[in-house]
Each structure stands twice: as C-alpha cells, then as structure tokens.
Coordinates of C-alpha atoms in Angstrom, one line a residue:
X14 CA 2.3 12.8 -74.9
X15 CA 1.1 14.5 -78.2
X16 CA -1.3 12.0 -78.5
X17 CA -2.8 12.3 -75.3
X18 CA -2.7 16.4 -75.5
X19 CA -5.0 15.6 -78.8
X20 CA -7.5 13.3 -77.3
X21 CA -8.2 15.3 -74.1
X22 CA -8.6 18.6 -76.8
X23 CA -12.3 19.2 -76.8
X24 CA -13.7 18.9 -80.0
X25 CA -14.2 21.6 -82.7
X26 CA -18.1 22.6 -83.2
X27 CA -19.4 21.3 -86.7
X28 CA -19.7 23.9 -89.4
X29 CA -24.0 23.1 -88.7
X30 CA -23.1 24.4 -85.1
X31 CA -21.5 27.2 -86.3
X32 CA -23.6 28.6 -88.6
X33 CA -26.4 27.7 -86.1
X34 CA -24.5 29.9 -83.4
X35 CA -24.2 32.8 -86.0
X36 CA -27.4 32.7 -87.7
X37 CA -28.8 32.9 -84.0
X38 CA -27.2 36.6 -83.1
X39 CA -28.2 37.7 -86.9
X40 CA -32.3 36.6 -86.0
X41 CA -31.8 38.4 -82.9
X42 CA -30.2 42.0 -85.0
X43 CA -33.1 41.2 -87.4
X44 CA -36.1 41.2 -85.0
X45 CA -34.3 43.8 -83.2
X46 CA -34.5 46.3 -86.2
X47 CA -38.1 45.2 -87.2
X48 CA -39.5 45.8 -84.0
X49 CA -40.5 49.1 -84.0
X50 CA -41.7 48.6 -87.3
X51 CA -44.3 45.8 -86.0
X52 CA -45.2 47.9 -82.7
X53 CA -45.5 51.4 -84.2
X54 CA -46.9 53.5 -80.6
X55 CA -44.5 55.6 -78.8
X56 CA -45.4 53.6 -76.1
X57 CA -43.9 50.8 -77.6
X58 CA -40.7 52.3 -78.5
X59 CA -40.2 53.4 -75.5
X60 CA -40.9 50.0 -73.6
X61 CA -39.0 48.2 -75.9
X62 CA -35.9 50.7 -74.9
X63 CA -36.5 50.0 -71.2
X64 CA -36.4 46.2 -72.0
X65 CA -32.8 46.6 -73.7
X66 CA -31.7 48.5 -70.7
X67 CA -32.9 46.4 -68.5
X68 CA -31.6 43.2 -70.5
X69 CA -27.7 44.9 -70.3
X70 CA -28.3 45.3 -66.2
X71 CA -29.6 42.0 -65.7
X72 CA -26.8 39.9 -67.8
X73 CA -24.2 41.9 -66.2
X74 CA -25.5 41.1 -62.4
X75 CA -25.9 37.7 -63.4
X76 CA -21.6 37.7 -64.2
X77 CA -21.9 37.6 -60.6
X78 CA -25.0 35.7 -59.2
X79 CA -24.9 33.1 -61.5
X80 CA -21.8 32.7 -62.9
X81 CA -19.9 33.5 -60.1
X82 CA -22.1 32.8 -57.0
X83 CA -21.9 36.2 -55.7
X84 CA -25.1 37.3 -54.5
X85 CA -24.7 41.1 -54.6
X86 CA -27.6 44.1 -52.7
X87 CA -25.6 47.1 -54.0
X88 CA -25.4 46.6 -57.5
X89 CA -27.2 49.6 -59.1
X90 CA -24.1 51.5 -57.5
X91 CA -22.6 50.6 -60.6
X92 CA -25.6 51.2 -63.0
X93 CA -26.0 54.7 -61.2
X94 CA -22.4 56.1 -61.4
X95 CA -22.5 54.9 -64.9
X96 CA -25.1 57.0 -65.3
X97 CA -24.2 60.0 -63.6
X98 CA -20.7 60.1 -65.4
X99 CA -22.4 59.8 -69.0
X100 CA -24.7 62.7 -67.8
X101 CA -22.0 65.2 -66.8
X102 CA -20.1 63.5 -70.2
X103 CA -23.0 64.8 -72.0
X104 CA -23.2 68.0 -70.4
X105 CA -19.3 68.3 -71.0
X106 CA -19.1 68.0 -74.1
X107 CA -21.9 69.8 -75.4
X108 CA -20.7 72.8 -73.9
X109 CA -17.6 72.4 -75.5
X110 CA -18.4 71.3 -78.3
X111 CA -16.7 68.2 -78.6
X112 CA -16.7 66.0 -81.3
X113 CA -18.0 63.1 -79.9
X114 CA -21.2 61.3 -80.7
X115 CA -23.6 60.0 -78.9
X116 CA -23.4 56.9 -79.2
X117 CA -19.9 56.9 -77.4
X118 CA -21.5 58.1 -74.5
X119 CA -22.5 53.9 -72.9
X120 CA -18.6 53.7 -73.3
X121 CA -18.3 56.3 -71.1
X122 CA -20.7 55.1 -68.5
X123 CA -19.2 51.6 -69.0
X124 CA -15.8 52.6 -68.4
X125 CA -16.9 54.6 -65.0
X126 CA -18.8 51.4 -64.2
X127 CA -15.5 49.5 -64.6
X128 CA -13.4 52.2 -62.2
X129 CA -15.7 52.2 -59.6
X130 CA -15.8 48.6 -59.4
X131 CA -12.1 48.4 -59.4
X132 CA -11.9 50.2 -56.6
X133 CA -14.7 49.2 -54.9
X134 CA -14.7 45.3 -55.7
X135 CA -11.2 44.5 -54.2
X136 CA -12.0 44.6 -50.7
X137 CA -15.7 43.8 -51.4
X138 CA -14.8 40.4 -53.2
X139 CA -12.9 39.1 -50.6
X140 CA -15.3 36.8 -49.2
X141 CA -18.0 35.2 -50.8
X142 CA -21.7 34.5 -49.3
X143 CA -22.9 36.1 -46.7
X144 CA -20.1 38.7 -46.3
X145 CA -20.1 39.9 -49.5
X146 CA -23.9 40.3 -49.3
X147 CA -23.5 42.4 -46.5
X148 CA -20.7 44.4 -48.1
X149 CA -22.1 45.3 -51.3
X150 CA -25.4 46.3 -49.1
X151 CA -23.4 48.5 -46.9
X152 CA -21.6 49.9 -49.4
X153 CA -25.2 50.5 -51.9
X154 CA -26.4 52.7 -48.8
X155 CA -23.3 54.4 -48.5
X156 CA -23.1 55.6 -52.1
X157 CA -26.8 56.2 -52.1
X158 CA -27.1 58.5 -48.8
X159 CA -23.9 60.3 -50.4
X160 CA -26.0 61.4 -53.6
X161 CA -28.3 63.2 -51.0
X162 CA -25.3 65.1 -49.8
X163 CA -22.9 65.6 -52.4
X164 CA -25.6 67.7 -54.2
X165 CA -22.4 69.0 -56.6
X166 CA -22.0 65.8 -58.6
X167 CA -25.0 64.4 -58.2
X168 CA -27.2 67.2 -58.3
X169 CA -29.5 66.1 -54.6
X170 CA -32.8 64.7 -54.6
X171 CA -33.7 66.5 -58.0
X172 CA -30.5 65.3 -60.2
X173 CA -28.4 66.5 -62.9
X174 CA -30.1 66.7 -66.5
X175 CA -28.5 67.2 -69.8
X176 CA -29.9 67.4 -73.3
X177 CA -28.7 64.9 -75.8
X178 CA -29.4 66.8 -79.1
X179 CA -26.4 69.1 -78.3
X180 CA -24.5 66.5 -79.1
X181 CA -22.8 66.2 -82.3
X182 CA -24.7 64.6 -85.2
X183 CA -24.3 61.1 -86.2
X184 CA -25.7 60.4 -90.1
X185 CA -27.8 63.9 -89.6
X186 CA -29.6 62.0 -86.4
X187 CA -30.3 64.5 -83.5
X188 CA -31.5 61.8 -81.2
X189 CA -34.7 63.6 -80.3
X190 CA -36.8 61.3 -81.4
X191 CA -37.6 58.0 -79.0
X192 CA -37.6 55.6 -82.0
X193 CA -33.5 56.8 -82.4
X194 CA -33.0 56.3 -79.2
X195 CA -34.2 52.7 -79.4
X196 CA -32.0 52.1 -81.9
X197 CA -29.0 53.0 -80.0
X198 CA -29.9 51.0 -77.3
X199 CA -30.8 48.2 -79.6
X200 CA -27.4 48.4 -80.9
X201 CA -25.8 48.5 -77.7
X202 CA -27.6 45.7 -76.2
X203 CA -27.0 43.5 -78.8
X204 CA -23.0 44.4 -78.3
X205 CA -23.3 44.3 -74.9
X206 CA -25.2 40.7 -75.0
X207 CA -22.7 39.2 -77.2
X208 CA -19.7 40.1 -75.1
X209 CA -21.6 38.7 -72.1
X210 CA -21.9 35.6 -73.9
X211 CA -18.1 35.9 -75.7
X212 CA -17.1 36.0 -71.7
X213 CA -18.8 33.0 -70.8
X214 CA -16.6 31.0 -73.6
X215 CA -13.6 32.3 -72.3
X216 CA -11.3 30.0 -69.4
X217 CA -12.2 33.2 -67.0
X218 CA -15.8 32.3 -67.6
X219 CA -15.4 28.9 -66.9
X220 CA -13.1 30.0 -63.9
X221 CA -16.0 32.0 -62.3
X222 CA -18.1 28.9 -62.8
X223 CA -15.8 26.5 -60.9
X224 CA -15.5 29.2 -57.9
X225 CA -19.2 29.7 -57.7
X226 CA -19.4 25.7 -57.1
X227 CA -16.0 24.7 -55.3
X228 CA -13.4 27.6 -54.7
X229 CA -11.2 25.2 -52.3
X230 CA -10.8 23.0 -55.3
X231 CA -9.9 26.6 -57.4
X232 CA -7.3 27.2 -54.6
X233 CA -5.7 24.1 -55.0
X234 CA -5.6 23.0 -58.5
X235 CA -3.2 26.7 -58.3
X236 CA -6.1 29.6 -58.8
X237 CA -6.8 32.3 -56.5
X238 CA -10.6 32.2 -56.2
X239 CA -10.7 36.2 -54.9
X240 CA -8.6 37.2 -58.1
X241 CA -11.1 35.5 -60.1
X242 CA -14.2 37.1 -58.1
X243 CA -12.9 40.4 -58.4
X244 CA -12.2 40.3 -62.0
X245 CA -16.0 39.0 -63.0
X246 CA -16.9 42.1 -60.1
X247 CA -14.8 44.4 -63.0
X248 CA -16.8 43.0 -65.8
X249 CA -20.3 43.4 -64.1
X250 CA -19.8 46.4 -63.2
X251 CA -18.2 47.5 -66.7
X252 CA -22.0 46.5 -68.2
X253 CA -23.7 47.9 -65.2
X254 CA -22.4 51.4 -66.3
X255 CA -22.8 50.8 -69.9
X256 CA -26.8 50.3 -68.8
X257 CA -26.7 53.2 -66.4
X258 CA -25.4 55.2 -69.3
X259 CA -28.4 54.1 -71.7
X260 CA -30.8 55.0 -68.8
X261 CA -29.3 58.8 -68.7
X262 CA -29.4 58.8 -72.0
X263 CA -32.9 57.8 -72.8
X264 CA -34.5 59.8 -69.6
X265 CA -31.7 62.8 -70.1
X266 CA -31.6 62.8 -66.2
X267 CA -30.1 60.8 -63.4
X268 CA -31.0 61.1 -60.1
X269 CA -30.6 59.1 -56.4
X270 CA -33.0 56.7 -57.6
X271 CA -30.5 55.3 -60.1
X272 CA -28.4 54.1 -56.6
X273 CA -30.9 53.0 -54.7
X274 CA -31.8 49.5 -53.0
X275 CA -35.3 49.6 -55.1
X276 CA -33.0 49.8 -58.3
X277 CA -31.1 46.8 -56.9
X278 CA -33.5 44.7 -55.8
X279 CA -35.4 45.2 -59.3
X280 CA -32.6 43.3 -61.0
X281 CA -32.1 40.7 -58.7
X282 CA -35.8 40.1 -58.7
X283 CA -35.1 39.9 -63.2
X284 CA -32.3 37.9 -62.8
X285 CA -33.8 34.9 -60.5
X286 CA -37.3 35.2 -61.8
X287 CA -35.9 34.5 -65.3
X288 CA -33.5 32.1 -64.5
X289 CA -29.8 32.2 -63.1
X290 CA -28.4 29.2 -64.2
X291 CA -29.0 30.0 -68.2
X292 CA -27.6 32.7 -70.1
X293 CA -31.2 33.6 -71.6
X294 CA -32.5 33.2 -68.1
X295 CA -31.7 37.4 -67.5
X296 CA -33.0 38.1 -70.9
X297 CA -36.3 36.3 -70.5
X298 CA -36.4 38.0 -66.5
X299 CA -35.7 41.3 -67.8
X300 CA -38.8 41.3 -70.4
X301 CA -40.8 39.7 -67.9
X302 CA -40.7 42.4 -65.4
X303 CA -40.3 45.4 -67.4
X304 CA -43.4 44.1 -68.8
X305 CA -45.2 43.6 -65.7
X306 CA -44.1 46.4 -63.8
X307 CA -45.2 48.9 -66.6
X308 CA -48.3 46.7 -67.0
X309 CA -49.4 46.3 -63.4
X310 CA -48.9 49.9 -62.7
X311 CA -52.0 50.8 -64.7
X312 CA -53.9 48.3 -63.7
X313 CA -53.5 48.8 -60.1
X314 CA -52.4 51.1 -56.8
X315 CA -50.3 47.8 -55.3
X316 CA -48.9 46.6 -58.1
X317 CA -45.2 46.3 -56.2
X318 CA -47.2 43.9 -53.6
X319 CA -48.2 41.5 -56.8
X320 CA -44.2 42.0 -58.0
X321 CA -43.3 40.7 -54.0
X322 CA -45.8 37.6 -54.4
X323 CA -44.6 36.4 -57.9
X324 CA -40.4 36.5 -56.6
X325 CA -41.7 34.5 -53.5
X326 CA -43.6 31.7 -55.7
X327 CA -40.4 31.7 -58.0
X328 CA -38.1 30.9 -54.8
X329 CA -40.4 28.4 -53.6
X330 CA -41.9 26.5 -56.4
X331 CA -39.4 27.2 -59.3
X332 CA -35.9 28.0 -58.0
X333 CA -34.7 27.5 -61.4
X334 CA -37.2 30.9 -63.3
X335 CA -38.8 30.7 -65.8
X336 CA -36.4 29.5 -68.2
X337 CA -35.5 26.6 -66.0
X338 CA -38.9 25.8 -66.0
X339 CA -39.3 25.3 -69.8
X340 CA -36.3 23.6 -70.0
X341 CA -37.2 20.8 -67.9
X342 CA -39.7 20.2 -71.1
X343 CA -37.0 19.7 -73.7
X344 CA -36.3 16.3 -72.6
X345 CA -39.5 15.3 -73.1
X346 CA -39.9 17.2 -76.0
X347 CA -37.1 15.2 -77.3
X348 CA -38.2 12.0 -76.8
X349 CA -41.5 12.7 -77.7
X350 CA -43.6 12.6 -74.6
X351 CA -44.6 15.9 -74.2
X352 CA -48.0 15.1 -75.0
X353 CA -48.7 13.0 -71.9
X354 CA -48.4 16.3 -69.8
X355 CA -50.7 19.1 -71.6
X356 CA -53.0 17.0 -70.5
X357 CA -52.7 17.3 -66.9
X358 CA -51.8 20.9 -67.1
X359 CA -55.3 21.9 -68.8
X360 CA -57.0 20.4 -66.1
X361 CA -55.1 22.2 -63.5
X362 CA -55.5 25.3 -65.4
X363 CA -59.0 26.1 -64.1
X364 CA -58.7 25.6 -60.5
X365 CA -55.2 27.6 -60.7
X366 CA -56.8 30.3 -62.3
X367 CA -59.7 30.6 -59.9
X368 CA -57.4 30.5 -57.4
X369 CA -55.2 33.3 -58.2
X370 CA -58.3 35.6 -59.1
X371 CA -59.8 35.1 -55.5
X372 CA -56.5 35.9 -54.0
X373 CA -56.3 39.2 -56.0
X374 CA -59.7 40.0 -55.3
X375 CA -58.8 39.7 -51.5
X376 CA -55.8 41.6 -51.6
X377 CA -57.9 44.1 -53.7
X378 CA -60.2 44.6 -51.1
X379 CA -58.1 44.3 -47.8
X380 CA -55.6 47.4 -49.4
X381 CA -58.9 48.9 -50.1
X382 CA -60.2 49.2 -46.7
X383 CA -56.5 49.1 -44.9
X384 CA -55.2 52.1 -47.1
X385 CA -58.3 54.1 -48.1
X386 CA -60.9 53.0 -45.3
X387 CA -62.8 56.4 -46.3
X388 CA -63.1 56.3 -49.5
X389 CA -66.0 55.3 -51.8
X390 CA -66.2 51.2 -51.9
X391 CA -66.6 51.2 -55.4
X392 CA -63.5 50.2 -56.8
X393 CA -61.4 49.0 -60.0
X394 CA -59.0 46.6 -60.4
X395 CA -57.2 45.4 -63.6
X396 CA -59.9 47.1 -65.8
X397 CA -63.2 45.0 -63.7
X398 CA -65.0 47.5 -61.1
X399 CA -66.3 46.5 -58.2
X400 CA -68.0 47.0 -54.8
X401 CA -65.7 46.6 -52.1
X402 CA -68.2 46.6 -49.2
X403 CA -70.5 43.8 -50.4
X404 CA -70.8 40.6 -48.7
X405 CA -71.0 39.0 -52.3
X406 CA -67.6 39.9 -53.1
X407 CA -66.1 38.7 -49.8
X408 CA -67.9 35.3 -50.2
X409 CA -67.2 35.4 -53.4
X410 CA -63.0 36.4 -53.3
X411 CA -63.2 33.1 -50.3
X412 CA -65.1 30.6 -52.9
X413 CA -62.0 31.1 -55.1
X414 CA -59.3 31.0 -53.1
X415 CA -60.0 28.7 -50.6
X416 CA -62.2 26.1 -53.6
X417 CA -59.6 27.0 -56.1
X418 CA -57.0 26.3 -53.9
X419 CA -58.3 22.4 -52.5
X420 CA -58.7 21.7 -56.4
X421 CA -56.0 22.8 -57.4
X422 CA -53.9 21.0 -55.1
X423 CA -55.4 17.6 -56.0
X424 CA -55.1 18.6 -60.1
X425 CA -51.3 19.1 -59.0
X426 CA -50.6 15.5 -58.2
X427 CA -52.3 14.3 -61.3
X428 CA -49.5 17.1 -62.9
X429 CA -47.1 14.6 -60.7
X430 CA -48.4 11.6 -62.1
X431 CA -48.3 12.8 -65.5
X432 CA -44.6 13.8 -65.1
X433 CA -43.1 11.0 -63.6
X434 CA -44.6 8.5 -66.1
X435 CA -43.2 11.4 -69.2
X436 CA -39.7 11.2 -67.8
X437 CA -39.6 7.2 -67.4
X438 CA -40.4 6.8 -70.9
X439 CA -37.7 9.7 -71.9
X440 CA -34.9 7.7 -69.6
X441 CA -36.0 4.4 -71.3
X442 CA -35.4 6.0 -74.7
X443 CA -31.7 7.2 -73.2
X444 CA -32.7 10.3 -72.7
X445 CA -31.2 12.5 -69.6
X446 CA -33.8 14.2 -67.8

C-alpha cells in the first residue's frame, strides 16, 4: 500500500521549475518598480494605477467565472462596499487620529468584501448557471438603488469623500503624490496576484475547478459542490474589496457608480476578453481595456459602442481571449512551424484592416447624423477630420467594408489552410495541439 500511495504522489517540481516559478514573481516586482521610472507623465502613473486596480477586480471575478463556473452580474457589489467601508475607515481614523497607516486601509476594504459576501453568497451560491446569474443581478440592483437612498452611509448620488494625507505617515510618505499612490497599489496587486495564484495550487482551487466542469461527480466522490461555491464566492469577494478599497483610495471618493451594473459589466467584459480559462488571461484583459477605454475616450464620443463590438467579436470568433488566442501558437512555436502561418496572416492583414476602418468610418458618420443631425458635418474621429455629408466618404466608408470584407473572407481560408498544414506537422513531431 506504501508503494502505491508513492507512485500515485504527483511529482516534486525540479529545482529549474522552481527557480523559474520564483524568478517569474521577482521580474514582475521588478518591472513593477521601474515603471514609473520608464513612463515619467502623471498620466502614466495614474493609468498604470488604474491597471493594478483593475488587475485585483478582474483575478478575483475570475475565482468565480473561470475557476468556478459561476457567471456573476452583481459583482462590483463587492468592489463598491469595499470601497465605501475603506472610505468611512479613512475618514474614521483620521479624525481620531488613529495610528494606522495607509496602506492597511485595502485590508479593510478586503475584509468588508469578505463579510458581505459571506452573507450575501450563501443563499446566492446555491445554484449554479442561470439562477445564480439572475441572483447576483437581482441582488447588484438591490444594493445599487439602496446607495441612492441610504444617503447616510453612502453619501447619495454625490458620495462620501475623505482625504488620505490625514492619515498617519508611513517612512515620512503623505500619499499626496499619484506616483505614491502607484506604489501602494503596485504593492498590493502584486500581493493580491500572488494569493490568487497561491489559491489556485491549493485542493480548494482544484475543487472549484472540478465543480465548474462536473459538480454531480463532486457530490458523489463525497464533496458538497455549494460549500465549495460559496467558499471561492468568500474569496472573490475578499479581493473585490481589497480593489474597491484601492479605488477609494486613489480617487478619495466613492460613490453609486462603484455598485453599479456599468462597473460589473466592465470586469466581465476584462475577464472574457483576456481569457478565462488562464490565470494571465484577467491580467492581459484588465490592461487591454483600461487601455482602450482611457484611449478611445479621446479619440471619440461612442467609444463604449467600439468596447460592445470588440466583447461580441471575442464571443464569436475567439471564445478563449486573447490569451487563448496566443496560446494556440505555442504548439507550433514548439515544433517549429510557426513560420508557415505569418505568412498567411500578412496577407490577411490588409483586407482586415480596410475592413475595420470602413466600418468605423460608418459608424462615425451614422452617430454623426443619428445623434447630432444639426450640427456642422465636419467632423473628427481618432485624430483624422472629416466631412460627414460628402458622398465621397459614404462611397468611400462602403468600398472598405463591403471590399475589405469579400477579401478578407477569402485571405481567411488561406489563414485555414496555413493552419491546418502547421498543426499536422506539430502532431507528426508528437506534439499536442
């Protein structure tokens, strides 16, 4: 029996696996602090701070879309009553003078994350699917008309404030300054990241895994799939509040907004447009749209419609995100065949191109004359300016959509081509693609 007990033990990593694994989380602390020194704006700093946020949010709702299966509308409960607690924390204790830093203050929010899911998540997590969908909705909207009404604790429609520089001191830093504030929230990601990743490792991890794909076969190898559901509901909602928190912190308000469907359809959105089924997939979906939301907002008035079109393209043609799309190149990366795809994908890259830029171009000038019908033609889009009433541009925006389209469509099937004959030579080689 020994014997057997020792063969079925899963194997030890190699010391080269190891030191791999570690030397991994010490690049990421490393770029982390040289960051800001590379991007010096305010700007910057400031994005960069939203990203971490937004990192924290999005690994802590994948603990229950992708690890557990739970798809969840009401998330940002979680995120927002983190944040509201580490705001009247704030305020607390800098009237009192208390002599807590603030960097305890994500704690805070995390631990009020973790009550409120506690007491929200056991009846929530009783079902899976559908129900639970529609009970973390119903829920989301209860908590989020209640912050209109309970104007005490929440502060109504224009929130509570507090000012983190009353706070006490930490190695004579007040902060005031945004680039301190990163840092915190560098720091906290990267905690906040590595626990996520720690609880993944662990037999509840693997647990949630194994009720996300078969919870009958949970229930009868002795499990009970709703204890395990409601548990990974504790933990997201522990680093929902820890995110909430850093979003008080680095804005020194919360308001409704934090509650909000918007809020919880904004990390659902991260978290499948990166990639549920791989840890990095939140990270990479989490820089994506922070990104592109901060970047399309300047560049143009219906910049939310353009957000709408990418999710629906990810559903459609690339269910597993962007990281599951450049994983399905390491295969051939490993066996060396690579190379007979780029290729193809130059050649589609024209027509793909053309095609996007006439679809913008008609969405440009449809919103134009649909949402300002009496204003001056002359418009600007993504930095190029343009007439919106010219017959040029019409024929123009049709050529490249409707061409670009037809082109692209056959370039895709040589894309097909190209990929079918890189992954027979990759499965003759042994190779699992």
């Amino acid at each position: 029996m020994s014997g057997i007990t020792a063969s079925a033990a899963p194997p030890l990593p190699a010391a080269a696996e190891k030191l791999r694994f570690y030397a991994s989380w010490l690049v990421a602390a490393i770029v982390l602090l040289l960051l800001p020194k590379i991007f010096t704006s305010g700007g910057s700093t400031t994005t960069f701070s939203l990203m971490g946020i937004s990192i924290i949010f999005s690994l802590s709702y994948n603990i229950l879309l992708g690890q557990t299966g739970m798809l969840s509308f009401g998330h940002a409960v979680y995120y927002g009553l983190g944040g509201f607690l580490a705001i009247h924390s704030m305020n607390i204790i800098g009237a009192h003078k208390l002599p807590i830093p603030l960097p305890i203050v994500p704690l805070i929010g995390g631990l009020s994350g973790l009550f409120f899911a506690a007491l929200l998540g056991w009846v929530s997590t009783q079902r899976s699917g559908t129900a639970f969908a529609m009970i973390s909705l119903g829920v989301g909207e209860l908590i989020a008309s209640s912050a209109l009404i309970l104007r005490t604790f929440f502060g109504g429609e224009a929130g509570v404030s507090a000012n983190r520089t009353k706070l006490l001191k930490l190695f004579d830093w007040s902060f005031g300054p945004q680039i301190q504030i990163y840092y915190l929230v560098a720091a906290w990601t990267l905690i906040a990241v590595i626990a996520m990743y720690a609880l993944t490792r662990t037999p509840l991890g693997r647990m949630c895994n194994a009720v996300r794909d078969n919870p009958e076969r949970v229930q009868f190898v002795g499990y009970n799939p709703h204890v395990v559901r409601y548990l990974a509901f504790c933990f997201a909602g522990f680093f929902a509040g820890i995110a909430g928190a850093l979003a008080a912190i680095n804005f020194e308000i919360a308001n409704s907004a934090y509650l909000g469907a918007e809020q919880s359809g904004t990390v659902l959105f991260a978290t499948y447009i990166g990639g549920i089924g791989f840890f990095i997939g939140p990270i990479v979906g989490a820089i994506f749209v922070t990104f592109l939301s901060l970047g399309l907002s300047d560049l143009t008035q219906v910049w939310q419609l353009y957000f709408g079109l990418i999710f629906i393209a990810v559903v459609m043609f690339a269910p597993g995100g962007i990281t599951g799309l450049l994983m399905m190149h390491r295969p051939l990366l490993k066996a060396g065949t690579l190379g007979l795809v780029l290729p193809s994908y130059l050649i589609a890259l024209l027509p793909t191109l053309a095609t996007i830029a006439g679809l913008i171009l008609s969405i440009e000038t449809i919103v134009h004359y649909t949402v300002n019908p009496g204003d001056d033609s002359h418009i600007k889009a993504f930095g190029v300016g343009f007439d919106a009433a010219s017959p040029y541009i019409w024929a123009i925006a049709a050529v490249l959509l409707i061409g670009g389209f037809l082109v692209a469509r056959k370039t895709w099937t040589i894309i097909g081509h190209a990929w079918d004959g890189a992954t027979s030579i990759a499965r003759e080689k042994g190779i699992a693609v």
